[in-house]
XYZ file of C-alpha atoms in Angstrom:
655
model
C -33.222 -14.689 -49.913
C -36.479 -16.253 -50.197
C -38.876 -17.206 -47.431
C -39.730 -20.747 -46.847
C -43.667 -20.864 -47.194
C -45.094 -23.261 -44.078
C -48.095 -24.977 -45.278
C -50.907 -26.555 -43.252
C -50.934 -29.531 -41.863
C -54.814 -30.460 -42.247
C -56.922 -28.713 -44.643
C -60.530 -28.375 -46.324
C -60.078 -29.546 -49.952
C -63.380 -28.914 -51.384
C -67.588 -28.804 -50.526
C -69.936 -29.997 -52.765
C -73.613 -30.181 -53.299
C -74.003 -34.615 -53.617
C -77.764 -35.026 -53.794
C -80.948 -32.780 -54.367
C -81.826 -34.347 -50.860
C -80.066 -35.461 -47.627
C -77.074 -37.369 -48.013
C -77.274 -40.630 -46.552
C -73.701 -42.320 -47.007
C -70.499 -41.514 -48.114
C -67.509 -43.720 -49.313
C -63.735 -43.485 -50.618
C -62.130 -45.825 -52.724
C -59.317 -47.208 -50.683
C -57.218 -48.033 -53.938
C -56.464 -44.534 -54.792
C -57.805 -42.329 -52.398
C -59.377 -40.242 -55.245
C -62.959 -41.678 -55.725
C -65.780 -41.063 -54.197
C -69.131 -42.353 -53.917
C -72.234 -40.944 -52.399
C -75.937 -41.971 -51.673
C -78.767 -40.168 -50.850
C -82.311 -40.117 -49.819
C -83.006 -39.403 -53.486
C -82.502 -43.177 -53.859
C -79.030 -42.267 -56.094
C -75.626 -43.183 -56.075
C -73.216 -40.557 -57.571
C -69.532 -41.098 -58.750
C -67.382 -38.593 -58.009
C -63.461 -37.312 -58.312
C -62.001 -36.190 -54.964
C -61.190 -32.400 -55.346
C -63.140 -32.165 -58.761
C -66.568 -30.313 -58.581
C -68.602 -32.113 -60.966
C -70.249 -35.772 -60.261
C -69.198 -38.064 -63.325
C -71.438 -40.863 -62.698
C -74.766 -41.223 -61.079
C -76.538 -44.866 -60.303
C -80.435 -45.255 -60.541
C -82.300 -48.176 -59.492
C -82.735 -47.711 -56.089
C -86.579 -47.270 -54.759
C -85.977 -46.411 -51.297
C -83.050 -44.440 -49.612
C -79.598 -45.451 -49.750
C -78.625 -46.456 -46.269
C -75.098 -48.004 -47.408
C -72.145 -48.051 -50.127
C -68.582 -49.834 -50.838
C -66.152 -49.699 -53.314
C -64.324 -52.898 -54.283
C -60.258 -52.781 -53.515
C -59.679 -52.266 -57.436
C -62.398 -49.291 -57.702
C -64.238 -51.413 -60.806
C -67.527 -52.380 -58.710
C -69.395 -50.680 -55.980
C -72.238 -51.893 -53.920
C -75.376 -50.201 -52.577
C -77.451 -51.306 -49.947
C -81.207 -49.391 -49.672
C -83.651 -49.129 -46.736
C -85.452 -51.502 -48.399
C -82.913 -54.488 -47.716
C -82.180 -54.126 -51.366
C -78.424 -54.593 -52.770
C -77.246 -53.504 -56.242
C -73.829 -53.975 -57.578
C -72.751 -52.008 -60.720
C -69.738 -52.156 -62.641
C -68.272 -48.936 -62.976
C -66.435 -49.516 -66.253
C -69.322 -50.883 -68.213
C -71.264 -48.233 -66.498
C -74.364 -50.685 -65.911
C -75.944 -52.653 -63.078
C -74.458 -56.190 -62.163
C -76.377 -57.916 -59.959
C -79.668 -57.275 -57.705
C -79.111 -59.164 -54.276
C -82.321 -59.207 -52.509
C -82.656 -61.035 -49.192
C -82.098 -58.860 -46.056
C -85.751 -57.883 -44.520
C -84.594 -54.637 -43.340
C -82.508 -51.764 -43.937
C -78.722 -52.485 -45.258
C -76.139 -51.117 -42.432
C -72.943 -52.407 -43.583
C -71.211 -53.930 -46.537
C -67.481 -54.786 -47.477
C -65.869 -56.580 -50.676
C -64.053 -59.242 -50.151
C -60.051 -58.718 -50.631
C -59.691 -61.028 -53.469
C -62.654 -63.273 -54.758
C -66.028 -61.646 -56.021
C -67.698 -61.771 -52.725
C -69.536 -59.296 -50.718
C -70.718 -59.332 -46.989
C -73.643 -57.181 -45.651
C -75.009 -56.539 -42.289
C -78.584 -55.759 -41.561
C -80.910 -53.851 -39.075
C -82.671 -57.402 -39.276
C -79.455 -58.383 -37.065
C -78.238 -60.829 -40.033
C -75.246 -61.000 -42.126
C -75.206 -62.314 -45.626
C -72.148 -63.592 -47.746
C -73.214 -63.035 -51.487
C -71.410 -64.588 -54.553
C -71.643 -61.417 -57.004
C -71.011 -64.052 -60.264
C -73.734 -66.061 -59.599
C -76.563 -64.027 -57.799
C -76.914 -65.993 -54.956
C -76.473 -65.527 -51.205
C -73.902 -68.231 -50.054
C -74.476 -68.023 -46.525
C -76.612 -66.365 -44.045
C -74.875 -65.715 -40.154
C -76.823 -65.339 -37.034
C -75.903 -64.190 -33.764
C -76.188 -60.857 -33.370
C -79.092 -59.555 -31.313
C -79.283 -55.574 -32.981
C -77.994 -54.147 -36.163
C -75.139 -54.844 -37.953
C -72.886 -51.329 -38.286
C -69.608 -52.609 -39.944
C -68.360 -55.490 -41.588
C -64.689 -55.861 -42.383
C -63.006 -59.071 -44.072
C -59.558 -60.108 -42.845
C -56.495 -59.547 -45.122
C -56.026 -63.218 -45.936
C -59.857 -63.278 -46.948
C -60.189 -66.298 -44.613
C -62.694 -64.311 -41.980
C -65.403 -61.727 -41.195
C -65.558 -59.256 -38.564
C -68.792 -57.622 -37.644
C -69.298 -54.674 -35.352
C -72.850 -54.190 -33.830
C -75.050 -52.110 -31.754
C -75.555 -54.965 -29.087
C -72.259 -53.426 -28.043
C -69.859 -56.732 -29.468
C -67.770 -57.779 -32.008
C -67.716 -61.049 -33.417
C -65.593 -62.870 -35.672
C -66.600 -65.503 -38.010
C -65.048 -68.101 -39.796
C -65.820 -68.063 -43.690
C -64.431 -71.513 -44.384
C -66.609 -73.354 -41.588
C -68.953 -70.884 -41.669
C -69.201 -70.357 -37.816
C -68.738 -67.921 -35.101
C -65.050 -68.393 -33.874
C -65.355 -65.597 -31.185
C -67.101 -62.999 -29.738
C -65.439 -60.000 -28.201
C -67.079 -58.389 -25.419
C -66.117 -55.112 -23.149
C -67.142 -52.211 -24.830
C -70.497 -50.433 -23.202
C -71.924 -48.957 -26.375
C -72.933 -49.803 -29.865
C -69.771 -50.647 -31.673
C -69.468 -48.201 -34.932
C -66.253 -49.626 -36.960
C -64.085 -52.424 -36.379
C -61.035 -52.519 -38.897
C -58.127 -55.196 -39.347
C -54.503 -54.746 -38.882
C -52.424 -55.120 -42.648
C -50.253 -57.408 -41.276
C -50.996 -58.886 -37.922
C -53.351 -60.883 -36.126
C -54.930 -57.715 -34.540
C -58.377 -56.137 -34.625
C -59.429 -52.579 -33.653
C -62.984 -51.700 -32.984
C -64.533 -48.113 -32.097
C -67.658 -47.596 -29.976
C -70.398 -45.082 -29.078
C -68.651 -45.889 -25.706
C -65.982 -43.218 -26.523
C -63.247 -46.290 -26.266
C -60.979 -47.812 -29.006
C -59.922 -51.435 -28.313
C -57.089 -53.794 -29.859
C -57.751 -57.605 -29.573
C -55.344 -60.308 -30.309
C -56.877 -62.784 -32.923
C -54.202 -65.575 -31.797
C -55.211 -65.201 -27.893
C -58.701 -63.907 -28.136
C -58.104 -61.258 -25.777
C -58.001 -57.764 -25.557
C -54.407 -55.926 -25.912
C -55.169 -52.554 -24.912
C -58.056 -49.992 -24.520
C -57.571 -46.396 -25.316
C -60.568 -44.540 -23.232
C -61.659 -40.798 -22.089
C -62.274 -39.529 -25.518
C -64.480 -36.670 -25.974
C -66.994 -37.831 -28.635
C -67.662 -41.111 -29.845
C -65.416 -42.978 -31.983
C -66.741 -42.495 -36.047
C -64.535 -44.281 -38.294
C -60.523 -46.158 -38.053
C -57.911 -46.990 -40.546
C -54.746 -48.495 -39.545
C -51.308 -47.063 -41.576
C -50.414 -48.636 -44.317
C -47.216 -50.112 -42.680
C -49.505 -51.048 -39.446
C -47.278 -48.645 -37.570
C -50.349 -46.593 -35.905
C -54.050 -46.239 -35.857
C -55.857 -43.089 -36.953
C -59.180 -42.679 -35.489
C -61.811 -40.188 -36.739
C -63.755 -38.031 -34.065
C -66.027 -35.246 -33.973
C -63.532 -32.198 -35.485
C -60.232 -34.189 -34.786
C -58.174 -37.089 -35.818
C -56.322 -38.815 -33.148
C -53.014 -41.245 -34.141
C -52.990 -44.228 -31.663
C -50.263 -46.809 -30.711
C -51.627 -50.107 -28.794
C -48.498 -52.071 -27.078
C -48.330 -49.684 -24.657
C -51.667 -47.688 -25.787
C -50.613 -44.254 -26.462
C -51.994 -40.916 -28.415
C -49.186 -39.950 -30.319
C -51.052 -36.949 -31.842
C -53.924 -35.147 -32.021
C -54.838 -33.188 -35.020
C -57.784 -30.624 -35.524
C -59.747 -31.048 -38.320
C -62.968 -29.051 -38.866
C -64.416 -32.203 -40.737
C -68.036 -32.209 -38.272
C -68.729 -35.881 -38.433
C -66.485 -37.700 -40.530
C -67.664 -40.869 -42.622
C -64.996 -42.337 -43.996
C -61.288 -42.244 -44.183
C -58.583 -43.017 -47.167
C -54.748 -43.040 -47.110
C -52.857 -42.424 -50.478
C -49.416 -40.526 -51.278
C -48.700 -39.971 -47.671
C -51.952 -38.017 -47.117
C -55.184 -38.974 -45.513
C -57.872 -38.157 -47.046
C -61.146 -38.131 -45.084
C -64.986 -36.949 -46.232
C -67.948 -35.942 -43.899
C -71.372 -35.167 -44.893
C -74.079 -32.754 -43.605
C -77.695 -32.617 -45.076
C -77.093 -32.488 -49.033
C -73.305 -31.254 -48.639
C -70.139 -33.497 -49.264
C -66.743 -32.153 -47.706
C -63.184 -33.647 -48.063
C -60.306 -32.700 -45.993
C -56.948 -33.717 -46.261
C -53.989 -33.895 -43.395
C -50.135 -34.251 -44.412
C -49.187 -37.376 -42.553
C -45.488 -36.479 -43.251
C -46.251 -33.965 -40.332
C -48.025 -36.143 -38.188
C -45.858 -37.700 -35.831
C -46.970 -42.092 -35.471
C -44.558 -44.455 -33.714
C -41.353 -42.240 -33.023
C -38.975 -43.240 -30.343
C -40.549 -40.637 -27.988
C -44.304 -40.934 -28.063
C -46.025 -37.429 -28.780
C -48.953 -38.668 -26.601
C -51.247 -37.423 -24.187
C -49.754 -36.600 -20.624
C -50.151 -39.313 -18.140
C -48.263 -38.806 -14.856
C -49.047 -42.278 -13.978
C -47.546 -43.748 -17.015
C -43.260 -43.706 -17.886
C -42.961 -42.454 -20.937
C -41.398 -45.669 -22.531
C -41.148 -46.076 -26.651
C -44.193 -48.225 -27.755
C -42.519 -51.945 -28.648
C -42.283 -52.281 -32.513
C -45.056 -53.743 -34.288
C -44.409 -56.712 -36.487
C -43.957 -60.678 -36.946
C -41.851 -60.679 -33.682
C -45.277 -59.899 -31.266
C -48.035 -61.862 -33.185
C -48.886 -64.292 -36.335
C -48.848 -62.368 -39.848
C -52.075 -63.202 -42.696
C -51.013 -65.971 -44.952
C -52.083 -64.295 -48.324
C -53.154 -66.197 -50.916
C -50.778 -66.639 -53.687
C -53.513 -65.737 -56.206
C -57.060 -64.751 -55.977
C -59.679 -66.463 -54.386
C -61.775 -68.474 -56.899
C -64.292 -70.257 -54.817
C -65.313 -70.535 -51.616
C -65.008 -74.195 -49.523
C -67.620 -76.999 -50.097
C -69.019 -77.031 -46.892
C -70.079 -73.377 -47.337
C -71.220 -74.115 -50.836
C -73.168 -77.040 -49.149
C -75.067 -74.365 -46.930
C -75.631 -71.984 -49.413
C -78.408 -74.407 -51.684
C -81.170 -73.861 -49.438
C -80.703 -70.335 -49.668
C -79.337 -69.365 -52.886
C -81.861 -66.976 -54.437
C -82.946 -67.781 -58.406
C -83.393 -65.318 -60.631
C -86.923 -63.987 -61.053
C -88.695 -62.043 -63.908
C -89.030 -58.852 -61.383
C -85.658 -58.988 -60.379
C -84.548 -58.777 -64.086
C -86.819 -56.088 -64.291
C -85.759 -54.109 -61.528
C -82.072 -54.517 -63.803
C -83.480 -53.213 -66.806
C -84.600 -50.447 -64.855
C -81.459 -49.814 -63.024
C -79.480 -47.099 -64.834
C -75.865 -45.901 -64.898
C -76.106 -41.967 -65.977
C -72.724 -40.519 -67.265
C -73.172 -36.751 -66.544
C -69.344 -36.032 -67.559
C -68.246 -38.151 -70.332
C -64.504 -36.727 -70.289
C -63.685 -37.616 -66.708
C -65.592 -40.677 -66.933
C -63.082 -41.901 -69.622
C -60.129 -40.339 -68.037
C -60.822 -42.153 -64.655
C -62.483 -45.818 -65.340
C -60.761 -46.025 -69.268
C -58.977 -47.665 -70.639
C -59.575 -50.786 -68.771
C -56.144 -52.156 -68.194
C -54.274 -49.087 -67.294
C -57.041 -46.741 -65.398
C -55.657 -43.105 -64.888
C -57.062 -40.690 -62.616
C -56.690 -37.231 -62.238
C -54.922 -35.733 -59.587
C -52.380 -38.419 -60.763
C -51.832 -41.045 -58.038
C -48.337 -40.265 -57.565
C -48.999 -36.317 -57.143
C -50.349 -35.435 -53.816
C -52.423 -32.824 -53.020
C -50.590 -29.383 -52.819
C -50.834 -28.075 -49.335
C -52.421 -24.655 -48.934
C -50.012 -21.896 -46.849
C -50.669 -21.494 -43.338
C -52.613 -18.611 -42.140
C -50.324 -15.475 -41.389
C -50.823 -15.740 -37.486
C -50.267 -19.202 -37.455
C -46.776 -18.633 -40.008
C -45.301 -16.824 -37.126
C -46.135 -19.940 -34.816
C -44.865 -22.645 -37.140
C -42.027 -20.301 -37.819
C -40.530 -21.121 -34.175
C -41.964 -24.654 -34.126
C -38.731 -26.391 -35.127
C -36.416 -25.143 -32.010
C -39.147 -25.484 -29.582
C -40.242 -29.336 -30.785
C -36.358 -29.712 -30.853
C -35.947 -28.370 -27.263
C -38.780 -29.895 -25.820
C -38.138 -33.577 -27.795
C -34.510 -34.283 -27.086
C -32.376 -33.791 -23.915
C -29.044 -34.425 -25.844
C -26.487 -31.606 -25.826
C -26.836 -29.919 -29.157
C -23.433 -28.847 -30.906
C -24.557 -27.690 -34.467
C -22.483 -24.030 -33.776
C -19.170 -24.037 -33.031
C -18.357 -22.941 -29.452
C -16.271 -19.583 -29.963
C -14.202 -20.509 -26.631
C -12.391 -23.719 -26.918
C -12.758 -26.120 -23.719
C -10.388 -27.721 -22.062
C -10.835 -31.391 -21.857
C -12.448 -31.317 -18.361
C -15.375 -29.891 -19.754
C -15.715 -31.818 -22.899
C -18.604 -34.145 -21.121
C -20.524 -31.336 -21.119
C -23.034 -29.086 -22.966
C -21.689 -26.441 -24.750
C -22.724 -23.096 -23.881
C -25.609 -21.787 -25.420
C -28.947 -19.648 -24.820
C -31.374 -21.023 -22.536
C -34.064 -22.925 -24.207
C -37.520 -21.500 -23.893
C -38.722 -24.833 -22.364
C -36.656 -26.531 -20.048
C -36.955 -30.489 -21.213
C -38.250 -33.223 -18.208
C -35.956 -35.001 -19.074
C -32.365 -34.141 -19.241
C -29.036 -34.676 -18.469
C -27.827 -31.623 -16.601
C -29.723 -29.968 -13.564
C -31.905 -27.658 -14.725
C -30.021 -23.918 -14.363
C -26.801 -25.503 -13.780
C -23.987 -26.123 -16.400
C -20.727 -27.349 -15.023
C -18.869 -25.177 -17.421
C -19.627 -22.330 -15.505
C -18.284 -23.344 -12.688
C -14.774 -23.177 -14.345
C -12.450 -20.802 -14.349
C -12.532 -18.954 -17.844
C -9.819 -20.021 -20.470
C -7.297 -17.363 -20.421
C -5.515 -19.050 -23.727
C -6.199 -21.003 -26.099
C -2.787 -22.974 -25.714
C -4.077 -23.962 -22.332
C -5.215 -27.777 -22.242
C -5.931 -28.439 -19.231
C -6.812 -27.148 -15.495
C -4.980 -27.869 -11.787
C -7.326 -30.052 -9.797
C -7.230 -27.548 -6.578
C -8.181 -24.329 -9.030
C -10.650 -26.684 -10.641
C -12.332 -27.524 -7.057
C -11.925 -23.791 -5.883
C -13.824 -22.662 -8.622
C -16.614 -25.271 -8.044
C -17.243 -24.776 -4.252
C -18.288 -21.235 -5.140
C -21.556 -22.183 -6.081
C -22.324 -24.887 -3.723
C -23.549 -22.934 -0.960
C -26.097 -21.324 -2.842
C -27.252 -24.753 -4.109
C -27.389 -25.785 -0.584
C -29.549 -22.697 0.628
C -31.900 -23.084 -2.559
C -32.421 -26.880 -1.605
C -33.116 -26.146 2.176
C -35.448 -23.894 1.177
C -37.364 -25.970 -0.894
C -37.380 -28.673 2.111
C -38.597 -26.231 4.402
C -41.743 -25.291 1.932
C -42.350 -29.209 1.969
C -42.279 -29.777 5.760
C -44.751 -26.626 6.058
C -47.002 -28.074 3.693
C -46.891 -31.391 5.532
C -47.745 -29.883 8.475
C -50.966 -28.326 7.557
C -51.926 -31.721 5.609
C -55.195 -32.380 7.583
C -57.332 -31.835 4.187
C -56.105 -31.373 0.793
C -57.470 -27.967 0.686
C -55.518 -27.307 3.703
C -52.491 -27.861 2.038
C -52.717 -26.304 -1.428
C -53.701 -22.958 0.013
C -50.449 -23.516 2.274
C -48.346 -24.150 -0.870
C -50.107 -20.950 -2.928
C -49.545 -18.723 0.096
C -45.600 -19.799 0.291
C -46.129 -18.564 -3.412
C -43.423 -21.266 -5.126
C -44.573 -22.878 -7.797
C -42.374 -26.295 -7.461
C -44.386 -26.794 -4.287
C -47.246 -26.613 -6.229
C -46.649 -29.016 -8.646
C -45.243 -31.550 -6.078
C -48.257 -31.246 -4.240
C -50.453 -31.765 -7.504
C -48.425 -34.635 -8.666
C -50.137 -36.294 -5.581
C -53.268 -35.231 -5.902
C -53.405 -36.013 -9.535
C -53.539 -39.665 -9.042
C -56.232 -39.759 -6.697
C -59.029 -37.816 -8.563
C -61.639 -38.429 -6.093
C -59.955 -35.699 -3.640
C -60.991 -33.301 -6.096
C -63.960 -30.900 -5.240
C -64.835 -28.000 -6.441
C -63.322 -25.777 -3.817
C -60.316 -27.079 -4.545
C -60.817 -25.726 -8.498
C -60.747 -22.232 -7.420
C -57.752 -22.477 -5.805
C -55.696 -24.725 -7.870
C -56.836 -23.279 -11.449
C -55.001 -19.699 -11.090
C -51.735 -21.665 -10.330
C -52.835 -23.965 -13.504
C -52.591 -20.878 -15.551
C -49.134 -19.799 -14.225
C -47.918 -23.888 -14.976
C -49.326 -23.813 -18.487
C -46.718 -20.825 -19.270
C -43.918 -21.957 -17.610
C -40.357 -22.558 -19.194
C -40.301 -25.975 -17.419
C -41.707 -28.728 -19.296
C -42.471 -30.563 -16.050
C -44.563 -28.115 -14.525
C -46.356 -27.708 -18.167
C -47.230 -31.457 -18.335
C -48.680 -31.366 -14.706
C -50.648 -28.179 -15.330
C -52.151 -30.110 -18.359
C -52.655 -33.005 -16.312
C -54.840 -31.312 -13.508
C -56.483 -29.386 -15.957
C -57.709 -32.307 -18.163
C -59.050 -33.748 -14.800
C -61.079 -30.574 -13.766
C -62.648 -30.633 -17.273
C -63.767 -34.151 -17.299
C -64.809 -33.951 -13.461
C -66.318 -30.126 -13.184
C -67.259 -28.620 -16.308
C -70.534 -30.255 -17.050
C -71.326 -29.224 -13.451
C -70.506 -25.757 -14.015
C -71.917 -25.188 -17.327
C -75.447 -27.042 -15.994
C -75.373 -24.466 -12.649
C -74.879 -21.526 -14.758
C -77.493 -22.218 -17.377
C -80.190 -23.364 -14.834
C -82.851 -21.367 -13.823
C -82.541 -19.583 -10.746
C -84.409 -21.473 -7.650
C -87.122 -20.686 -5.504
C -86.729 -19.017 -2.073
C -82.981 -18.873 -0.138
C -80.966 -21.965 -0.721
C -77.696 -20.774 0.732
C -75.760 -23.953 -0.101
C -76.840 -23.505 -4.168
C -75.870 -19.858 -4.007
C -72.238 -20.886 -2.997
C -71.962 -23.621 -5.232
C -73.353 -20.769 -8.117
C -70.373 -18.600 -7.047
C -68.028 -21.327 -7.187
C -68.987 -22.134 -10.509
C -69.018 -18.533 -11.784
C -65.481 -18.022 -10.255
C -64.162 -21.024 -11.863
C -66.217 -20.239 -15.478
C -63.930 -17.062 -15.248
C -60.776 -18.948 -14.520
C -61.164 -21.200 -16.913
C -62.236 -18.468 -19.902
C -58.912 -16.933 -18.981
C -56.731 -20.237 -19.297
C -58.345 -21.081 -22.253
C -57.034 -18.233 -24.188
C -53.425 -19.694 -23.134
C -54.614 -23.082 -24.319
C -55.597 -21.641 -27.702
C -51.968 -19.517 -28.090
C -49.837 -23.121 -27.458
C -52.543 -25.338 -29.376
C -50.569 -24.893 -32.910
C -47.101 -26.270 -30.764
C -45.891 -29.490 -32.211
C -44.963 -32.794 -30.305
C -45.732 -33.645 -26.613
C -47.318 -30.087 -25.784
C -49.390 -29.624 -28.844
C -51.085 -32.864 -28.641
C -51.906 -31.761 -25.054
C -53.124 -28.782 -25.613
C -54.879 -29.315 -28.595
C -57.042 -32.163 -26.549
C -57.742 -29.676 -23.748
C -58.683 -27.031 -26.604
C -61.254 -29.724 -27.753
C -62.654 -30.400 -24.290
C -62.817 -26.400 -23.335
C -64.585 -25.870 -26.761
C -67.929 -25.913 -24.999
C -67.045 -22.369 -23.082
C -67.189 -20.734 -26.273
């Protein structure tokens, strides 16, 4: 019998030497997810087919390095902005430059095509946003209001608004019809790198260098939710095509978010470094990153990534109930009204305002256009991708996803046990797939069937841990027996009652002992550890986790060995508490520990510093031991996998 091959969730597709000098900009075509454009310090724009090694076309004409790129929705046009402020638009099917658009006085930091009409928005280091008509070779309107560089621009799905993100920590929403600012969203505490409209609803997402993702309601003009405490700045964001979740690209990871309420459904480790752009095709997410002169592309299989399930696979937070996220859709907020035909012309008011800024063609511009070239490097690939004009055929074909490579050997063993583990963790319903060899009488029909105990006992369950009602009932002597006498059943149930009372009484005494020494948190934890009962440690940590100010370095030295035990526990609630405590320690104390260990020795005798250094060394040793446990469990699926993968990222500094 053939063994099913386990494939990877995320993998590296290819790495190419994209330019003769450093790469400065990378963008994916959103229509097919198969077209890649790169810009470099060599002043060239190169066009590639994702997964193919050879450049299809090289576009020249710019005299300064390329700073920003964008491909239009149908992937027929590409616009590139340079360091000098010049913008050029190329027709990829005709293989020639279409327009040269001068006007900005500094670097072009962002570009975006209008979803319907032949319009382009550009943002610059000069703080201005310009709207261009590609057909008429002129600036329609200039929006002024930002005080620093405009890093990202996005048109709304209905084409009526444009959102801008800038280094001045703000997100602004502009009305194209009225030619004025609609609203300014404040709240970020660092430069805003990316902004993205929800595909259907009046919702806007923004990602910042302050390591937060914020969601904004475009009806009420207020924040919907904010996801904080991420480890690295947000580099790019992309909504799922159906709007069920948001994908966020971070340094070496992809995170899947919900916003009502805010949740992280999953964290996928992808070694893509500083990811620059994302696109979705055939239920696969394509991500591209660049370093020096190379560009790398990566694939994430979205069929294996939880999105908006009934049970969130999110980061474990003890202060929030794990409730299903509210369904997104028209019941929450307005839907964009998309025009039935393509946008023909901007409104008269905008046209009126544009006349004073219309830039007439000059002989210099004509000369620039003549000097701009489209060098076709690979004729076969060019014809295959950009012709015929009305039926673009791409390779690999659009309806075929990239094949996933098999999982590495060690990982394959982990993957093999994933389904049963995930099922045990994520559900508390009785499992009845296998027939019970012994027919139970009706009195026991409402309980779970007798099965081997799962490797992880879920926190949400319909029966007590370690207790099965069927175990308290007398064995069935014959298949014909259909009911039990009440006295016989009650007698059997009472047999385990005294034992259970002893267990609960002992637990109560242990908690009383801890409470008696509750003068300080350290004393109480010392007492709980001395009792050698993990259930008491969990009860105590659940309280301490709610108030991070209680944590001290002394506390870490006591708690870390217990956390190692909790992370390996078979009880899901214990693992949750251990993950929450470890995350809190890493965020608050890991920088201090690493700084102390790398600092040069002090001059003279400093008793307090020596004591602190000793504690830091002890914590570092314990964290190294725990990191091995976290690595082993980071391959799990579901809630645990997401939490362990996040911890693995936070502990990367230990390696």
